[in-house]
């Protein structure tokens, strides 16, 4: 059973507009959430994270929002740029020990010029 | 900067061969991971290790084994390669299990 779900396999957005990528989770023990970005033929790179004690974290054009009651998080990219076209993975963690991150299946974002 | 290096970017092997994929990290991280990425299936965890000589099965360990003799090196072994193991293989490391993972560039493995 998937504990981290990204229900949209793909998303297309016009350059300059906002991209919103969504992620849902089922495990209420998760308390740390991350977003990764992956280009073809490269490994995923860490983008931004948020702890469950916060509901928003911002880093430049990227903002992650966390709604604990809905078990939902989203990544906002404003403004979107063609270089943002990539696969985005949501991941979650429940402890700081040895349990690995749980990843979603990814959303492919295409930013159209 | 954390550096995770995978020995090959592209590899072609034949069915039945024993295949070794090597991964080295330079940040003294305790934890190391092997994933495969397939279209529509995301990142699937094969094995991970939280200490030297320790290993834990991930979600899809069948047909694979691992070795961690030194802290910086984590090897993935395909005991007898099959065509359904054609995939992109990604290695990662992290300071602790649930923390930020740093990935290598991946090995695109084709089994013919």
mmCIF file of C-alpha atoms in Angstrom:
data_model
loop_
_atom_site.group_PDB
_atom_site.id
_atom_site.type_symbol
_atom_site.label_atom_id
_atom_site.label_comp_id
_atom_site.label_asym_id
_atom_site.label_seq_id
_atom_site.Cartn_x
_atom_site.Cartn_y
_atom_site.Cartn_z
ATOM 1 C CA UNK A 1 0.000 0.000 0.000
ATOM 2 C CA UNK A 2 1.408 3.353 -1.033
ATOM 3 C CA UNK A 3 2.102 5.565 1.944
ATOM 4 C CA UNK A 4 3.097 8.547 -0.198
ATOM 5 C CA UNK A 5 0.990 9.303 -3.246
ATOM 6 C CA UNK A 6 1.475 11.709 -6.094
ATOM 7 C CA UNK A 7 -1.758 11.345 -7.993
ATOM 8 C CA UNK A 8 -0.824 13.420 -11.018
ATOM 9 C CA UNK A 9 1.716 11.631 -13.228
ATOM 10 C CA UNK A 10 2.232 14.757 -15.294
ATOM 11 C CA UNK A 11 1.583 18.488 -15.329
ATOM 12 C CA UNK A 12 2.038 21.150 -18.015
ATOM 13 C CA UNK A 13 2.400 24.814 -17.153
ATOM 14 C CA UNK A 14 3.152 27.931 -19.144
ATOM 15 C CA UNK A 15 6.410 29.724 -18.480
ATOM 16 C CA UNK A 16 5.970 32.465 -15.887
ATOM 17 C CA UNK A 17 2.889 30.888 -14.322
ATOM 18 C CA UNK A 18 2.657 28.984 -11.051
ATOM 19 C CA UNK A 19 3.302 25.236 -10.912
ATOM 20 C CA UNK A 20 1.598 23.343 -8.093
ATOM 21 C CA UNK A 21 2.630 19.777 -7.423
ATOM 22 C CA UNK A 22 0.655 17.777 -4.891
ATOM 23 C CA UNK A 23 1.443 14.927 -2.563
ATOM 24 C CA UNK A 24 -0.714 12.980 -0.096
ATOM 25 C CA UNK A 25 0.414 10.647 2.647
ATOM 26 C CA UNK A 26 -1.338 8.116 4.824
ATOM 27 C CA UNK A 27 1.065 7.495 7.693
ATOM 28 C CA UNK A 28 0.392 9.928 10.546
ATOM 29 C CA UNK A 29 3.835 9.142 11.980
ATOM 30 C CA UNK A 30 5.555 10.999 9.153
ATOM 31 C CA UNK A 31 7.030 14.226 10.474
ATOM 32 C CA UNK A 32 9.527 15.309 7.839
ATOM 33 C CA UNK A 33 8.824 15.829 4.160
ATOM 34 C CA UNK A 34 11.097 16.475 1.214
ATOM 35 C CA UNK A 35 10.892 17.284 -2.479
ATOM 36 C CA UNK A 36 13.412 16.088 -5.012
ATOM 37 C CA UNK A 37 13.875 17.085 -8.634
ATOM 38 C CA UNK A 38 15.173 14.698 -11.257
ATOM 39 C CA UNK A 39 16.382 15.368 -14.785
ATOM 40 C CA UNK A 40 16.718 12.471 -17.258
ATOM 41 C CA UNK A 41 19.986 10.519 -16.941
ATOM 42 C CA UNK A 42 20.800 12.219 -13.624
ATOM 43 C CA UNK A 43 20.190 11.316 -10.002
ATOM 44 C CA UNK A 44 17.488 13.127 -7.998
ATOM 45 C CA UNK A 45 18.618 16.306 -6.280
ATOM 46 C CA UNK A 46 17.210 17.589 -3.026
ATOM 47 C CA UNK A 47 15.066 20.681 -3.489
ATOM 48 C CA UNK A 48 13.319 21.681 -0.280
ATOM 49 C CA UNK A 49 12.002 20.134 2.919
ATOM 50 C CA UNK A 50 9.562 20.870 5.709
ATOM 51 C CA UNK A 51 9.186 19.634 9.248
ATOM 52 C CA UNK A 52 5.766 18.857 10.674
ATOM 53 C CA UNK A 53 6.114 21.683 13.179
ATOM 54 C CA UNK A 54 5.805 24.151 10.288
ATOM 55 C CA UNK A 55 3.139 24.645 7.662
ATOM 56 C CA UNK A 56 5.227 26.530 5.129
ATOM 57 C CA UNK A 57 8.825 26.688 4.006
ATOM 58 C CA UNK A 58 10.125 28.950 1.286
ATOM 59 C CA UNK A 59 13.350 28.961 -0.703
ATOM 60 C CA UNK A 60 13.476 31.420 -3.556
ATOM 61 C CA UNK A 61 10.924 30.422 -6.201
ATOM 62 C CA UNK A 62 10.037 27.224 -4.324
ATOM 63 C CA UNK A 63 7.552 26.999 -1.456
ATOM 64 C CA UNK A 64 6.311 23.872 0.241
ATOM 65 C CA UNK A 65 3.028 23.894 2.147
ATOM 66 C CA UNK A 66 2.028 21.252 4.668
ATOM 67 C CA UNK A 67 -1.536 20.556 5.796
ATOM 68 C CA UNK A 68 -1.202 17.950 8.546
ATOM 69 C CA UNK A 69 -4.897 17.525 9.157
ATOM 70 C CA UNK A 70 -5.434 16.674 5.493
ATOM 71 C CA UNK A 71 -2.136 14.736 5.265
ATOM 72 C CA UNK A 72 -1.314 16.780 2.208
ATOM 73 C CA UNK A 73 1.640 18.762 1.009
ATOM 74 C CA UNK A 74 2.239 20.801 -2.082
ATOM 75 C CA UNK A 75 5.176 22.359 -3.870
ATOM 76 C CA UNK A 76 4.659 25.742 -5.512
ATOM 77 C CA UNK A 77 7.061 27.045 -8.124
ATOM 78 C CA UNK A 78 6.662 30.718 -8.981
ATOM 79 C CA UNK A 79 7.412 31.801 -11.634
ATOM 80 C CA UNK A 80 7.887 28.562 -13.541
ATOM 81 C CA UNK A 81 10.819 28.404 -15.945
ATOM 82 C CA UNK A 82 11.613 25.954 -18.761
ATOM 83 C CA UNK A 83 14.576 24.676 -16.713
ATOM 84 C CA UNK A 84 12.100 23.500 -14.088
ATOM 85 C CA UNK A 85 10.908 20.789 -16.469
ATOM 86 C CA UNK A 86 11.774 17.575 -14.644
ATOM 87 C CA UNK A 87 10.253 14.787 -12.575
ATOM 88 C CA UNK A 88 9.473 15.831 -9.006
ATOM 89 C CA UNK A 89 9.396 13.291 -6.189
ATOM 90 C CA UNK A 90 7.780 13.791 -2.832
ATOM 91 C CA UNK A 91 9.300 11.868 0.112
ATOM 92 C CA UNK A 92 8.465 11.420 3.778
ATOM 93 C CA UNK A 93 10.192 10.275 6.926
ATOM 94 C CA UNK A 94 8.891 9.136 10.290
ATOM 95 C CA UNK A 95 11.962 9.147 12.464
ATOM 96 C CA UNK A 96 15.571 10.203 12.552
ATOM 97 C CA UNK A 97 16.844 6.693 12.984
ATOM 98 C CA UNK A 98 17.415 4.051 10.375
ATOM 99 C CA UNK A 99 14.079 4.016 8.572
ATOM 100 C CA UNK A 100 14.572 5.164 4.966
ATOM 101 C CA UNK A 101 12.593 7.847 3.217
ATOM 102 C CA UNK A 102 9.355 6.775 1.553
ATOM 103 C CA UNK A 103 9.039 8.178 -1.962
ATOM 104 C CA UNK A 104 6.038 8.917 -4.142
ATOM 105 C CA UNK A 105 6.022 7.825 -7.775
ATOM 106 C CA UNK A 106 6.771 11.276 -9.106
ATOM 107 C CA UNK A 107 5.104 13.966 -11.214
ATOM 108 C CA UNK A 108 6.583 15.008 -14.549
ATOM 109 C CA UNK A 109 6.437 18.786 -14.885
ATOM 110 C CA UNK A 110 6.687 20.373 -18.324
ATOM 111 C CA UNK A 111 7.096 24.129 -18.453
ATOM 112 C CA UNK A 112 6.198 25.412 -21.883
ATOM 113 C CA UNK A 113 7.861 28.556 -23.209
ATOM 114 C CA UNK B 1 29.457 19.180 -1.298
ATOM 115 C CA UNK B 2 28.433 15.567 -0.907
ATOM 116 C CA UNK B 3 29.670 13.371 -3.690
ATOM 117 C CA UNK B 4 28.106 10.018 -4.473
ATOM 118 C CA UNK B 5 29.861 8.295 -7.329
ATOM 119 C CA UNK B 6 28.530 5.326 -9.246
ATOM 120 C CA UNK B 7 31.110 3.352 -11.153
ATOM 121 C CA UNK B 8 29.358 3.262 -14.530
ATOM 122 C CA UNK B 9 26.834 5.505 -16.248
ATOM 123 C CA UNK B 10 25.870 2.872 -18.816
ATOM 124 C CA UNK B 11 26.301 -0.879 -18.681
ATOM 125 C CA UNK B 12 25.230 -3.702 -21.006
ATOM 126 C CA UNK B 13 25.268 -7.291 -19.779
ATOM 127 C CA UNK B 14 23.868 -10.630 -20.848
ATOM 128 C CA UNK B 15 21.256 -12.737 -19.099
ATOM 129 C CA UNK B 16 22.740 -15.073 -16.519
ATOM 130 C CA UNK B 17 25.797 -12.908 -15.881
ATOM 131 C CA UNK B 18 26.741 -11.800 -12.401
ATOM 132 C CA UNK B 19 26.694 -8.003 -12.361
ATOM 133 C CA UNK B 20 28.337 -5.672 -9.866
ATOM 134 C CA UNK B 21 27.287 -2.032 -9.442
ATOM 135 C CA UNK B 22 29.577 0.030 -7.248
ATOM 136 C CA UNK B 23 28.838 3.169 -5.281
ATOM 137 C CA UNK B 24 31.178 5.354 -3.240
ATOM 138 C CA UNK B 25 30.340 8.356 -1.055
ATOM 139 C CA UNK B 26 32.786 10.837 0.388
ATOM 140 C CA UNK B 27 30.799 12.334 3.275
ATOM 141 C CA UNK B 28 31.280 9.666 5.933
ATOM 142 C CA UNK B 29 27.550 8.959 5.858
ATOM 143 C CA UNK B 30 26.257 6.062 7.924
ATOM 144 C CA UNK B 31 23.421 5.111 5.587
ATOM 145 C CA UNK B 32 23.538 4.000 1.980
ATOM 146 C CA UNK B 33 20.759 2.922 -0.362
ATOM 147 C CA UNK B 34 20.149 1.252 -3.698
ATOM 148 C CA UNK B 35 17.058 2.067 -5.772
ATOM 149 C CA UNK B 36 15.836 1.292 -9.218
ATOM 150 C CA UNK B 37 13.750 3.698 -11.238
ATOM 151 C CA UNK B 38 11.308 2.494 -13.857
ATOM 152 C CA UNK B 39 8.696 4.501 -15.801
ATOM 153 C CA UNK B 40 5.477 4.857 -13.845
ATOM 154 C CA UNK B 41 6.884 3.062 -10.805
ATOM 155 C CA UNK B 42 8.989 5.819 -9.267
ATOM 156 C CA UNK B 43 11.937 5.003 -7.020
ATOM 157 C CA UNK B 44 11.818 1.540 -5.531
ATOM 158 C CA UNK B 45 14.146 0.651 -2.689
ATOM 159 C CA UNK B 46 16.125 -2.535 -3.234
ATOM 160 C CA UNK B 47 18.435 -2.672 -0.209
ATOM 161 C CA UNK B 48 19.876 -0.289 2.305
ATOM 162 C CA UNK B 49 22.628 -0.328 4.893
ATOM 163 C CA UNK B 50 22.912 1.717 8.079
ATOM 164 C CA UNK B 51 26.368 0.535 9.048
ATOM 165 C CA UNK B 52 29.346 -1.371 7.750
ATOM 166 C CA UNK B 53 28.500 -5.040 7.148
ATOM 167 C CA UNK B 54 24.832 -4.338 7.931
ATOM 168 C CA UNK B 55 22.114 -4.644 5.310
ATOM 169 C CA UNK B 56 18.353 -4.466 5.253
ATOM 170 C CA UNK B 57 15.942 -5.524 2.528
ATOM 171 C CA UNK B 58 13.931 -2.839 0.860
ATOM 172 C CA UNK B 59 10.745 -3.264 -1.123
ATOM 173 C CA UNK B 60 12.125 -5.331 -4.019
ATOM 174 C CA UNK B 61 15.203 -7.324 -2.897
ATOM 175 C CA UNK B 62 14.537 -10.449 -4.961
ATOM 176 C CA UNK B 63 17.322 -11.231 -7.408
ATOM 177 C CA UNK B 64 19.734 -8.797 -5.736
ATOM 178 C CA UNK B 65 22.285 -8.846 -2.959
ATOM 179 C CA UNK B 66 24.529 -6.160 -1.482
ATOM 180 C CA UNK B 67 27.875 -5.791 0.182
ATOM 181 C CA UNK B 68 29.193 -3.104 2.503
ATOM 182 C CA UNK B 69 32.697 -3.921 3.641
ATOM 183 C CA UNK B 70 33.759 -0.281 4.064
ATOM 184 C CA UNK B 71 31.729 2.684 5.215
ATOM 185 C CA UNK B 72 32.165 4.633 1.991
ATOM 186 C CA UNK B 73 31.359 1.816 -0.433
ATOM 187 C CA UNK B 74 28.081 -0.001 -1.109
ATOM 188 C CA UNK B 75 27.858 -2.596 -3.859
ATOM 189 C CA UNK B 76 24.762 -3.988 -5.539
ATOM 190 C CA UNK B 77 25.035 -7.472 -6.998
ATOM 191 C CA UNK B 78 22.737 -9.062 -9.544
ATOM 192 C CA UNK B 79 23.416 -12.728 -8.929
ATOM 193 C CA UNK B 80 22.125 -13.939 -12.306
ATOM 194 C CA UNK B 81 20.983 -11.035 -14.451
ATOM 195 C CA UNK B 82 17.601 -11.238 -16.139
ATOM 196 C CA UNK B 83 15.967 -8.982 -18.724
ATOM 197 C CA UNK B 84 13.459 -7.668 -16.151
ATOM 198 C CA UNK B 85 16.379 -6.145 -14.284
ATOM 199 C CA UNK B 86 16.986 -3.705 -17.126
ATOM 200 C CA UNK B 87 16.553 -0.379 -15.372
ATOM 201 C CA UNK B 88 18.117 2.814 -14.045
ATOM 202 C CA UNK B 89 19.905 2.063 -10.760
ATOM 203 C CA UNK B 90 20.458 4.844 -8.259
ATOM 204 C CA UNK B 91 22.672 4.864 -5.196
ATOM 205 C CA UNK B 92 22.195 7.325 -2.341
ATOM 206 C CA UNK B 93 23.681 8.115 1.039
ATOM 207 C CA UNK B 94 22.469 9.992 4.096
ATOM 208 C CA UNK B 95 23.693 10.919 7.525
ATOM 209 C CA UNK B 96 20.761 9.118 9.113
ATOM 210 C CA UNK B 97 18.014 6.917 7.736
ATOM 211 C CA UNK B 98 15.205 9.438 7.518
ATOM 212 C CA UNK B 99 17.316 12.374 6.505
ATOM 213 C CA UNK B 100 18.201 14.037 3.237
ATOM 214 C CA UNK B 101 19.538 11.501 0.776
ATOM 215 C CA UNK B 102 22.198 12.460 -1.730
ATOM 216 C CA UNK B 103 22.077 10.560 -4.982
ATOM 217 C CA UNK B 104 24.614 9.514 -7.555
ATOM 218 C CA UNK B 105 23.987 10.086 -11.253
ATOM 219 C CA UNK B 106 22.709 6.565 -11.780
ATOM 220 C CA UNK B 107 23.679 3.553 -13.861
ATOM 221 C CA UNK B 108 21.563 2.725 -16.881
ATOM 222 C CA UNK B 109 21.770 -1.069 -16.987
ATOM 223 C CA UNK B 110 20.602 -3.078 -19.972
ATOM 224 C CA UNK B 111 20.353 -6.858 -19.772
ATOM 225 C CA UNK B 112 20.223 -8.516 -23.199
#
